[in-house]
Amino acid sequence: MPLRLLVLLAGLTVMAAGCGTTGVATVAPPEDPTSAPAAAHSVDTATAEQAFQLLGRLDQAWKRRDCAAVAELTTWVERTLGGRACEATRNGRPALYSDPSFFLPGEGDWFAALASKPSPAYFVFLREGGRWRLGAGPIPARGAAPETPTTVAPDAGLVSQARVVAQRHLTYLTDPAGVAGVRFPAGDPVRGLRDELAALPGRVRPDRLDIDVELPEQPTMALPLSADTMLVFDALRVVYRQRPKAGSSALAHPLKKEAEIIVLAGVIKAAGGLTTVGVRRGPA
């Protein structure tokens, strides 16, 4: 889904930058963001293998420095991330990944892959306009690879938790005091990201900085790995609004960025909460 559709969800309020914190979000949970569209169909391994070959066509587009082709072969967050990288560099191709393991939802026009070479990375493919496109990737993987998906239906409570993973990420990142009670394990990249965002206003003083965290309209994508485990993909857009101090016309500490996209892969467990297994960041 094109990123021009990214919207700030209703109810998001932003604290003053002078307080040195990011925004505080109050967002109603989506009705059912993981439900399949009416025309959804199953994706089998053969279909996934064929769609994965799209990475080869992308590689050739990068080789030709054909940014229009890169845009045509991508969608969702990758259309912005890949397009920005192509326009900015006009050189330097992403590595061509291989040896994938596939994570196939029971229904839906999407699937995920974990490529092992040249280094572990996740990819999300979406079917749009009658053809497969790369929605996100490579998302550098961290930690042990998730278990192979099974056909066992996950617990209903776990499915409900998976539906609001994006909301959980947004709440955590905009709640530096932790009053909302959302938690991530020690060493999780999302904890480091929240610390980074909370510290930025102080780092750029006397400049003033507002930070908004937004959610895309693309629903959270989740699939069961077992009865008590699900693999989840979602994305956030972080917007930085920096202004000089009162009476000044120039920034003292320019950030040199206005917005970035953060793509997250996570494993949610019925007993163990949510753990981040992949992160990708890039300019929006």
PDB file of C-alpha atoms in Angstrom:
ATOM      1  CA  MET A   1       0.000   0.000   0.000  1.00  0.00           C
ATOM      2  CA  PRO A   2       1.574   3.343  -0.976  1.00  0.00           C
ATOM      3  CA  LEU A   3       2.957   5.285   1.892  1.00  0.00           C
ATOM      4  CA  ARG A   4       1.046   8.381   0.881  1.00  0.00           C
ATOM      5  CA  LEU A   5      -1.769   6.619   2.754  1.00  0.00           C
ATOM      6  CA  LEU A   6       0.083   6.791   6.029  1.00  0.00           C
ATOM      7  CA  VAL A   7      -2.112   8.654   8.475  1.00  0.00           C
ATOM      8  CA  LEU A   8      -1.824   9.784  12.046  1.00  0.00           C
ATOM      9  CA  LEU A   9      -4.488   7.834  13.906  1.00  0.00           C
ATOM     10  CA  ALA A  10      -7.162   9.723  15.774  1.00  0.00           C
ATOM     11  CA  GLY A  11      -6.419  10.423  19.377  1.00  0.00           C
ATOM     12  CA  LEU A  12      -2.662  10.889  19.072  1.00  0.00           C
ATOM     13  CA  THR A  13      -1.542  13.834  21.193  1.00  0.00           C
ATOM     14  CA  VAL A  14       1.964  15.190  21.347  1.00  0.00           C
ATOM     15  CA  MET A  15       3.670  16.543  24.429  1.00  0.00           C
ATOM     16  CA  ALA A  16       5.653  19.764  24.133  1.00  0.00           C
ATOM     17  CA  ALA A  17       9.152  19.213  22.832  1.00  0.00           C
ATOM     18  CA  GLY A  18      10.522  21.335  25.626  1.00  0.00           C
ATOM     19  CA  CYS A  19       9.631  18.507  28.008  1.00  0.00           C
ATOM     20  CA  GLY A  20      12.150  16.282  26.257  1.00  0.00           C
ATOM     21  CA  THR A  21       9.721  13.448  25.486  1.00  0.00           C
ATOM     22  CA  THR A  22       7.975  11.981  22.506  1.00  0.00           C
ATOM     23  CA  GLY A  23       4.238  11.993  21.920  1.00  0.00           C
ATOM     24  CA  VAL A  24       1.627  10.142  23.946  1.00  0.00           C
ATOM     25  CA  ALA A  25      -0.844   8.065  21.976  1.00  0.00           C
ATOM     26  CA  THR A  26      -4.383   6.999  22.754  1.00  0.00           C
ATOM     27  CA  VAL A  27      -5.654   4.956  19.840  1.00  0.00           C
ATOM     28  CA  ALA A  28      -8.686   2.707  19.695  1.00  0.00           C
ATOM     29  CA  PRO A  29      -7.741  -0.856  18.647  1.00  0.00           C
ATOM     30  CA  PRO A  30      -8.553  -1.629  15.011  1.00  0.00           C
ATOM     31  CA  GLU A  31     -11.642  -3.713  14.445  1.00  0.00           C
ATOM     32  CA  ASP A  32      -9.886  -6.627  12.797  1.00  0.00           C
ATOM     33  CA  PRO A  33      -6.635  -5.714  11.014  1.00  0.00           C
ATOM     34  CA  THR A  34      -5.536  -9.301  10.437  1.00  0.00           C
ATOM     35  CA  SER A  35      -8.695 -10.458   8.733  1.00  0.00           C
ATOM     36  CA  ALA A  36      -8.241 -11.472   5.100  1.00  0.00           C
ATOM     37  CA  PRO A  37      -9.850  -9.421   2.331  1.00  0.00           C
ATOM     38  CA  ALA A  38     -12.923 -10.821   0.633  1.00  0.00           C
ATOM     39  CA  ALA A  39     -10.942 -12.022  -2.378  1.00  0.00           C
ATOM     40  CA  ALA A  40      -8.153 -13.605  -0.346  1.00  0.00           C
ATOM     41  CA  HIS A  41      -6.788 -16.967  -1.364  1.00  0.00           C
ATOM     42  CA  SER A  42      -4.232 -19.399  -0.043  1.00  0.00           C
ATOM     43  CA  VAL A  43      -0.564 -19.034  -0.979  1.00  0.00           C
ATOM     44  CA  ASP A  44       1.273 -22.309  -1.519  1.00  0.00           C
ATOM     45  CA  THR A  45       5.010 -22.951  -1.504  1.00  0.00           C
ATOM     46  CA  ALA A  46       5.257 -23.021  -5.306  1.00  0.00           C
ATOM     47  CA  THR A  47       3.616 -19.601  -5.539  1.00  0.00           C
ATOM     48  CA  ALA A  48       5.931 -18.235  -2.843  1.00  0.00           C
ATOM     49  CA  GLU A  49       9.021 -19.617  -4.588  1.00  0.00           C
ATOM     50  CA  GLN A  50       8.000 -18.011  -7.857  1.00  0.00           C
ATOM     51  CA  ALA A  51       7.230 -14.672  -6.187  1.00  0.00           C
ATOM     52  CA  PHE A  52      10.583 -14.755  -4.382  1.00  0.00           C
ATOM     53  CA  GLN A  53      12.268 -14.612  -7.801  1.00  0.00           C
ATOM     54  CA  LEU A  54      11.050 -11.018  -7.911  1.00  0.00           C
ATOM     55  CA  LEU A  55      14.228 -10.190  -5.976  1.00  0.00           C
ATOM     56  CA  GLY A  56      16.230 -11.108  -9.076  1.00  0.00           C
ATOM     57  CA  ARG A  57      14.268  -8.615 -11.175  1.00  0.00           C
ATOM     58  CA  LEU A  58      14.778  -5.994  -8.499  1.00  0.00           C
ATOM     59  CA  ASP A  59      18.502  -6.697  -8.564  1.00  0.00           C
ATOM     60  CA  GLN A  60      18.562  -6.074 -12.309  1.00  0.00           C
ATOM     61  CA  ALA A  61      16.600  -2.849 -11.873  1.00  0.00           C
ATOM     62  CA  TRP A  62      19.162  -1.660  -9.338  1.00  0.00           C
ATOM     63  CA  LYS A  63      21.950  -2.708 -11.693  1.00  0.00           C
ATOM     64  CA  ARG A  64      20.416  -0.532 -14.424  1.00  0.00           C
ATOM     65  CA  ARG A  65      19.780   2.218 -11.868  1.00  0.00           C
ATOM     66  CA  ASP A  66      16.172   2.100 -13.039  1.00  0.00           C
ATOM     67  CA  CYS A  67      14.352   3.680 -10.107  1.00  0.00           C
ATOM     68  CA  ALA A  68      11.022   3.583 -11.959  1.00  0.00           C
ATOM     69  CA  ALA A  69      11.308  -0.199 -12.194  1.00  0.00           C
ATOM     70  CA  VAL A  70      12.253  -0.407  -8.513  1.00  0.00           C
ATOM     71  CA  ALA A  71       9.077   1.503  -7.680  1.00  0.00           C
ATOM     72  CA  GLU A  72       6.988  -0.736  -9.955  1.00  0.00           C
ATOM     73  CA  LEU A  73       8.252  -3.909  -8.288  1.00  0.00           C
ATOM     74  CA  THR A  74       7.638  -2.690  -4.747  1.00  0.00           C
ATOM     75  CA  THR A  75       4.728  -1.617  -2.576  1.00  0.00           C
ATOM     76  CA  TRP A  76       3.868  -0.711   1.033  1.00  0.00           C
ATOM     77  CA  VAL A  77       6.953   0.532   2.910  1.00  0.00           C
ATOM     78  CA  GLU A  78       9.462  -0.803   0.385  1.00  0.00           C
ATOM     79  CA  ARG A  79       8.213   1.492  -2.355  1.00  0.00           C
ATOM     80  CA  THR A  80       9.399   4.405  -0.213  1.00  0.00           C
ATOM     81  CA  LEU A  81      12.489   2.811   1.330  1.00  0.00           C
ATOM     82  CA  GLY A  82      13.805   1.345  -1.920  1.00  0.00           C
ATOM     83  CA  GLY A  83      12.812   4.347  -3.982  1.00  0.00           C
ATOM     84  CA  ARG A  84      14.522   6.798  -1.650  1.00  0.00           C
ATOM     85  CA  ALA A  85      17.684   4.695  -1.623  1.00  0.00           C
ATOM     86  CA  CYS A  86      17.683   4.418  -5.411  1.00  0.00           C
ATOM     87  CA  GLU A  87      17.169   8.130  -5.974  1.00  0.00           C
ATOM     88  CA  ALA A  88      19.717   9.079  -3.322  1.00  0.00           C
ATOM     89  CA  THR A  89      22.580   6.834  -4.382  1.00  0.00           C
ATOM     90  CA  ARG A  90      22.012   5.793  -7.989  1.00  0.00           C
ATOM     91  CA  ASN A  91      24.591   3.160  -7.219  1.00  0.00           C
ATOM     92  CA  GLY A  92      25.288   0.406  -4.752  1.00  0.00           C
ATOM     93  CA  ARG A  93      22.865  -2.508  -5.128  1.00  0.00           C
ATOM     94  CA  PRO A  94      21.350  -4.403  -2.200  1.00  0.00           C
ATOM     95  CA  ALA A  95      22.683  -7.928  -1.817  1.00  0.00           C
ATOM     96  CA  LEU A  96      20.807 -10.603  -3.758  1.00  0.00           C
ATOM     97  CA  TYR A  97      19.317 -12.931  -1.147  1.00  0.00           C
ATOM     98  CA  SER A  98      18.776 -16.678  -1.490  1.00  0.00           C
ATOM     99  CA  ASP A  99      17.959 -19.921   0.373  1.00  0.00           C
ATOM    100  CA  PRO A 100      14.575 -18.788   1.722  1.00  0.00           C
ATOM    101  CA  SER A 101      12.250 -20.443   4.187  1.00  0.00           C
ATOM    102  CA  PHE A 102       8.628 -19.448   3.685  1.00  0.00           C
ATOM    103  CA  PHE A 103       5.997 -18.419   6.204  1.00  0.00           C
ATOM    104  CA  LEU A 104       2.602 -18.789   4.570  1.00  0.00           C
ATOM    105  CA  PRO A 105      -0.648 -17.502   6.082  1.00  0.00           C
ATOM    106  CA  GLY A 106      -3.699 -19.701   5.803  1.00  0.00           C
ATOM    107  CA  GLU A 107      -5.361 -16.995   3.737  1.00  0.00           C
ATOM    108  CA  GLY A 108      -4.408 -13.612   2.362  1.00  0.00           C
ATOM    109  CA  ASP A 109      -2.580 -11.967  -0.497  1.00  0.00           C
ATOM    110  CA  TRP A 110       0.766 -11.918   1.282  1.00  0.00           C
ATOM    111  CA  PHE A 111       3.490 -14.138   2.659  1.00  0.00           C
ATOM    112  CA  ALA A 112       6.870 -13.801   4.373  1.00  0.00           C
ATOM    113  CA  ALA A 113      10.265 -15.328   3.668  1.00  0.00           C
ATOM    114  CA  LEU A 114      13.409 -15.676   5.759  1.00  0.00           C
ATOM    115  CA  ALA A 115      16.444 -15.791   3.468  1.00  0.00           C
ATOM    116  CA  SER A 116      19.608 -17.239   4.983  1.00  0.00           C
ATOM    117  CA  LYS A 117      22.166 -15.894   2.492  1.00  0.00           C
ATOM    118  CA  PRO A 118      24.187 -13.703   2.479  1.00  0.00           C
ATOM    119  CA  SER A 119      22.880 -13.054   6.002  1.00  0.00           C
ATOM    120  CA  PRO A 120      19.498 -13.816   7.587  1.00  0.00           C
ATOM    121  CA  ALA A 121      16.824 -11.336   6.546  1.00  0.00           C
ATOM    122  CA  TYR A 122      13.040 -11.266   6.356  1.00  0.00           C
ATOM    123  CA  PHE A 123      11.016 -10.248   3.311  1.00  0.00           C
ATOM    124  CA  VAL A 124       7.296  -9.532   3.060  1.00  0.00           C
ATOM    125  CA  PHE A 125       5.608  -9.965  -0.322  1.00  0.00           C
ATOM    126  CA  LEU A 126       2.171  -8.543  -1.124  1.00  0.00           C
ATOM    127  CA  ARG A 127      -0.095  -9.217  -4.089  1.00  0.00           C
ATOM    128  CA  GLU A 128      -1.267  -5.901  -5.483  1.00  0.00           C
ATOM    129  CA  GLY A 129      -2.874  -5.106  -8.821  1.00  0.00           C
ATOM    130  CA  GLY A 130      -2.803  -8.766  -9.841  1.00  0.00           C
ATOM    131  CA  ARG A 131       0.943  -9.210  -9.342  1.00  0.00           C
ATOM    132  CA  TRP A 132       3.382  -9.892  -6.534  1.00  0.00           C
ATOM    133  CA  ARG A 133       5.490  -7.016  -5.242  1.00  0.00           C
ATOM    134  CA  LEU A 134       8.021  -6.660  -2.455  1.00  0.00           C
ATOM    135  CA  GLY A 135       6.336  -5.010   0.522  1.00  0.00           C
ATOM    136  CA  ALA A 136       9.311  -4.917   2.896  1.00  0.00           C
ATOM    137  CA  GLY A 137      12.838  -6.256   2.944  1.00  0.00           C
ATOM    138  CA  PRO A 138      15.508  -7.035   3.554  1.00  0.00           C
ATOM    139  CA  ILE A 139      14.671  -6.762   7.260  1.00  0.00           C
ATOM    140  CA  PRO A 140      17.865  -7.867   9.043  1.00  0.00           C
ATOM    141  CA  ALA A 141      17.008 -10.775  11.317  1.00  0.00           C
ATOM    142  CA  ARG A 142      18.223 -11.128  14.877  1.00  0.00           C
ATOM    143  CA  GLY A 143      18.226 -14.096  17.214  1.00  0.00           C
ATOM    144  CA  ALA A 144      17.264 -17.648  16.401  1.00  0.00           C
ATOM    145  CA  ALA A 145      15.033 -18.281  13.415  1.00  0.00           C
ATOM    146  CA  PRO A 146      11.340 -18.793  14.261  1.00  0.00           C
ATOM    147  CA  GLU A 147      10.019 -22.325  14.266  1.00  0.00           C
ATOM    148  CA  THR A 148       8.501 -23.740  11.099  1.00  0.00           C
ATOM    149  CA  PRO A 149       4.798 -22.821  10.745  1.00  0.00           C
ATOM    150  CA  THR A 150       2.237 -25.499  11.523  1.00  0.00           C
ATOM    151  CA  THR A 151      -1.395 -25.927  10.593  1.00  0.00           C
ATOM    152  CA  VAL A 152      -2.449 -25.859  14.241  1.00  0.00           C
ATOM    153  CA  ALA A 153      -4.875 -23.023  14.923  1.00  0.00           C
ATOM    154  CA  PRO A 154      -3.479 -20.523  17.443  1.00  0.00           C
ATOM    155  CA  ASP A 155      -5.205 -19.693  20.693  1.00  0.00           C
ATOM    156  CA  ALA A 156      -7.964 -17.102  20.234  1.00  0.00           C
ATOM    157  CA  GLY A 157      -6.419 -14.863  22.882  1.00  0.00           C
ATOM    158  CA  LEU A 158      -3.102 -14.901  21.046  1.00  0.00           C
ATOM    159  CA  VAL A 159      -4.819 -13.923  17.798  1.00  0.00           C
ATOM    160  CA  SER A 160      -6.360 -10.950  19.601  1.00  0.00           C
ATOM    161  CA  GLN A 161      -2.927  -9.920  20.869  1.00  0.00           C
ATOM    162  CA  ALA A 162      -1.448 -10.180  17.382  1.00  0.00           C
ATOM    163  CA  ARG A 163      -4.116  -7.861  16.014  1.00  0.00           C
ATOM    164  CA  VAL A 164      -2.866  -4.974  18.152  1.00  0.00           C
ATOM    165  CA  VAL A 165       0.912  -5.433  17.873  1.00  0.00           C
ATOM    166  CA  ALA A 166       1.260  -2.205  15.851  1.00  0.00           C
ATOM    167  CA  GLN A 167      -0.799  -0.388  18.485  1.00  0.00           C
ATOM    168  CA  ARG A 168       1.453  -1.880  21.147  1.00  0.00           C
ATOM    169  CA  HIS A 169       4.576  -0.621  19.392  1.00  0.00           C
ATOM    170  CA  LEU A 170       3.092   2.848  18.995  1.00  0.00           C
ATOM    171  CA  THR A 171       1.996   3.033  22.623  1.00  0.00           C
ATOM    172  CA  TYR A 172       5.372   1.883  23.901  1.00  0.00           C
ATOM    173  CA  LEU A 173       7.366   4.345  21.794  1.00  0.00           C
ATOM    174  CA  THR A 174       5.186   7.303  22.794  1.00  0.00           C
ATOM    175  CA  ASP A 175       5.093   6.420  26.493  1.00  0.00           C
ATOM    176  CA  PRO A 176       8.627   7.025  27.840  1.00  0.00           C
ATOM    177  CA  ALA A 177       7.392   6.903  31.432  1.00  0.00           C
ATOM    178  CA  GLY A 178       5.933   3.431  30.905  1.00  0.00           C
ATOM    179  CA  VAL A 179       2.575   4.328  32.438  1.00  0.00           C
ATOM    180  CA  ALA A 180       0.671   2.265  29.852  1.00  0.00           C
ATOM    181  CA  GLY A 181       2.268  -0.945  31.116  1.00  0.00           C
ATOM    182  CA  VAL A 182       3.586  -2.149  27.732  1.00  0.00           C
ATOM    183  CA  ARG A 183       6.839  -4.056  28.202  1.00  0.00           C
ATOM    184  CA  PHE A 184       9.614  -5.497  26.031  1.00  0.00           C
ATOM    185  CA  PRO A 185      12.431  -7.799  27.179  1.00  0.00           C
ATOM    186  CA  ALA A 186      15.868  -6.458  28.046  1.00  0.00           C
ATOM    187  CA  GLY A 187      17.982  -5.931  24.940  1.00  0.00           C
ATOM    188  CA  ASP A 188      14.992  -5.715  22.602  1.00  0.00           C
ATOM    189  CA  PRO A 189      15.603  -3.157  19.802  1.00  0.00           C
ATOM    190  CA  VAL A 190      12.265  -1.468  20.519  1.00  0.00           C
ATOM    191  CA  ARG A 191      13.521  -0.537  23.983  1.00  0.00           C
ATOM    192  CA  GLY A 192      16.587   1.062  22.452  1.00  0.00           C
ATOM    193  CA  LEU A 193      14.439   2.907  19.941  1.00  0.00           C
ATOM    194  CA  ARG A 194      12.247   4.382  22.687  1.00  0.00           C
ATOM    195  CA  ASP A 195      15.322   5.529  24.608  1.00  0.00           C
ATOM    196  CA  GLU A 196      16.667   7.124  21.430  1.00  0.00           C
ATOM    197  CA  LEU A 197      13.451   9.024  20.723  1.00  0.00           C
ATOM    198  CA  ALA A 198      13.089  10.171  24.323  1.00  0.00           C
ATOM    199  CA  ALA A 199      16.642  11.540  24.366  1.00  0.00           C
ATOM    200  CA  LEU A 200      16.491  13.428  21.048  1.00  0.00           C
ATOM    201  CA  PRO A 201      14.779  16.638  22.277  1.00  0.00           C
ATOM    202  CA  GLY A 202      17.471  17.068  24.892  1.00  0.00           C
ATOM    203  CA  ARG A 203      20.246  16.423  22.398  1.00  0.00           C
ATOM    204  CA  VAL A 204      19.107  19.173  20.020  1.00  0.00           C
ATOM    205  CA  ARG A 205      18.467  21.911  22.572  1.00  0.00           C
ATOM    206  CA  PRO A 206      18.145  24.860  22.340  1.00  0.00           C
ATOM    207  CA  ASP A 207      16.285  23.776  19.205  1.00  0.00           C
ATOM    208  CA  ARG A 208      12.735  22.613  19.729  1.00  0.00           C
ATOM    209  CA  LEU A 209      11.723  19.171  18.541  1.00  0.00           C
ATOM    210  CA  ASP A 210       8.331  17.480  18.218  1.00  0.00           C
ATOM    211  CA  ILE A 211       8.240  13.748  17.441  1.00  0.00           C
ATOM    212  CA  ASP A 212       5.132  12.024  16.120  1.00  0.00           C
ATOM    213  CA  VAL A 213       4.758   8.268  15.680  1.00  0.00           C
ATOM    214  CA  GLU A 214       2.277   7.226  13.016  1.00  0.00           C
ATOM    215  CA  LEU A 215       0.772   3.949  11.858  1.00  0.00           C
ATOM    216  CA  PRO A 216       0.218   2.994   8.212  1.00  0.00           C
ATOM    217  CA  GLU A 217      -3.164   1.851   6.978  1.00  0.00           C
ATOM    218  CA  GLN A 218      -1.685  -1.481   5.919  1.00  0.00           C
ATOM    219  CA  PRO A 219      -2.937  -3.875   8.615  1.00  0.00           C
ATOM    220  CA  THR A 220      -0.622  -5.806  10.859  1.00  0.00           C
ATOM    221  CA  MET A 221       0.278  -9.074   9.133  1.00  0.00           C
ATOM    222  CA  ALA A 222       0.408 -12.119  11.391  1.00  0.00           C
ATOM    223  CA  LEU A 223       0.534 -15.862  10.923  1.00  0.00           C
ATOM    224  CA  PRO A 224       0.647 -18.768  13.369  1.00  0.00           C
ATOM    225  CA  LEU A 225       3.879 -20.637  13.998  1.00  0.00           C
ATOM    226  CA  SER A 226       2.283 -22.946  16.563  1.00  0.00           C
ATOM    227  CA  ALA A 227      -0.719 -23.044  18.856  1.00  0.00           C
ATOM    228  CA  ASP A 228       0.901 -20.481  21.173  1.00  0.00           C
ATOM    229  CA  THR A 229       3.234 -18.522  18.874  1.00  0.00           C
ATOM    230  CA  MET A 230       2.699 -16.090  15.971  1.00  0.00           C
ATOM    231  CA  LEU A 231       5.022 -14.213  13.609  1.00  0.00           C
ATOM    232  CA  VAL A 232       3.969 -10.588  13.125  1.00  0.00           C
ATOM    233  CA  PHE A 233       5.039  -7.796  10.756  1.00  0.00           C
ATOM    234  CA  ASP A 234       4.129  -4.130  11.110  1.00  0.00           C
ATOM    235  CA  ALA A 235       5.583  -0.699  10.401  1.00  0.00           C
ATOM    236  CA  LEU A 236       5.751   2.742  11.968  1.00  0.00           C
ATOM    237  CA  ARG A 237       6.552   6.168  10.584  1.00  0.00           C
ATOM    238  CA  VAL A 238       8.397   8.587  12.850  1.00  0.00           C
ATOM    239  CA  VAL A 239       8.118  12.277  11.970  1.00  0.00           C
ATOM    240  CA  TYR A 240      10.594  14.839  13.339  1.00  0.00           C
ATOM    241  CA  ARG A 241       9.572  18.513  13.424  1.00  0.00           C
ATOM    242  CA  GLN A 242      12.562  20.616  14.443  1.00  0.00           C
ATOM    243  CA  ARG A 243      12.493  24.396  14.909  1.00  0.00           C
ATOM    244  CA  PRO A 244      15.088  26.952  16.002  1.00  0.00           C
ATOM    245  CA  LYS A 245      14.809  28.421  19.469  1.00  0.00           C
ATOM    246  CA  ALA A 246      12.737  31.553  19.847  1.00  0.00           C
ATOM    247  CA  GLY A 247      14.473  34.542  18.289  1.00  0.00           C
ATOM    248  CA  SER A 248      16.773  32.448  16.107  1.00  0.00           C
ATOM    249  CA  SER A 249      16.482  31.714  12.396  1.00  0.00           C
ATOM    250  CA  ALA A 250      18.922  28.786  12.256  1.00  0.00           C
ATOM    251  CA  LEU A 251      19.001  25.364  13.887  1.00  0.00           C
ATOM    252  CA  ALA A 252      21.798  24.799  16.381  1.00  0.00           C
ATOM    253  CA  HIS A 253      21.815  21.005  16.030  1.00  0.00           C
ATOM    254  CA  PRO A 254      20.041  19.953  12.808  1.00  0.00           C
ATOM    255  CA  LEU A 255      18.956  16.316  12.723  1.00  0.00           C
ATOM    256  CA  LYS A 256      19.232  16.140   8.926  1.00  0.00           C
ATOM    257  CA  LYS A 257      16.113  13.986   8.771  1.00  0.00           C
ATOM    258  CA  GLU A 258      12.418  14.760   8.700  1.00  0.00           C
ATOM    259  CA  ALA A 259      10.878  11.291   8.854  1.00  0.00           C
ATOM    260  CA  GLU A 260      11.832   7.637   8.833  1.00  0.00           C
ATOM    261  CA  ILE A 261      10.120   4.310   8.419  1.00  0.00           C
ATOM    262  CA  ILE A 262      10.688   1.506  10.894  1.00  0.00           C
ATOM    263  CA  VAL A 263       9.672  -2.024   9.876  1.00  0.00           C
ATOM    264  CA  LEU A 264       9.402  -4.568  12.676  1.00  0.00           C
ATOM    265  CA  ALA A 265       9.205  -8.353  12.679  1.00  0.00           C
ATOM    266  CA  GLY A 266       8.221  -9.900  15.974  1.00  0.00           C
ATOM    267  CA  VAL A 267       7.287 -13.194  17.579  1.00  0.00           C
ATOM    268  CA  ILE A 268       4.431 -13.047  20.037  1.00  0.00           C
ATOM    269  CA  LYS A 269       3.927 -15.889  22.498  1.00  0.00           C
ATOM    270  CA  ALA A 270       0.944 -16.612  24.663  1.00  0.00           C
ATOM    271  CA  ALA A 271       3.158 -16.896  27.741  1.00  0.00           C
ATOM    272  CA  GLY A 272       6.230 -14.870  26.822  1.00  0.00           C
ATOM    273  CA  GLY A 273       4.986 -11.618  25.316  1.00  0.00           C
ATOM    274  CA  LEU A 274       6.373  -9.934  22.206  1.00  0.00           C
ATOM    275  CA  THR A 275      10.009 -10.190  21.099  1.00  0.00           C
ATOM    276  CA  THR A 276      11.495  -8.343  18.120  1.00  0.00           C
ATOM    277  CA  VAL A 277      13.227 -10.639  15.617  1.00  0.00           C
ATOM    278  CA  GLY A 278      13.901  -8.148  12.827  1.00  0.00           C
ATOM    279  CA  VAL A 279      14.204  -4.374  12.323  1.00  0.00           C
ATOM    280  CA  ARG A 280      14.707  -2.184   9.288  1.00  0.00           C
ATOM    281  CA  ARG A 281      14.960   1.614   9.333  1.00  0.00           C
ATOM    282  CA  GLY A 282      15.197   4.068   6.486  1.00  0.00           C
ATOM    283  CA  PRO A 283      14.229   7.607   5.400  1.00  0.00           C
ATOM    284  CA  ALA A 284      10.559   8.211   4.657  1.00  0.00           C
TER     285      ALA A 284
END
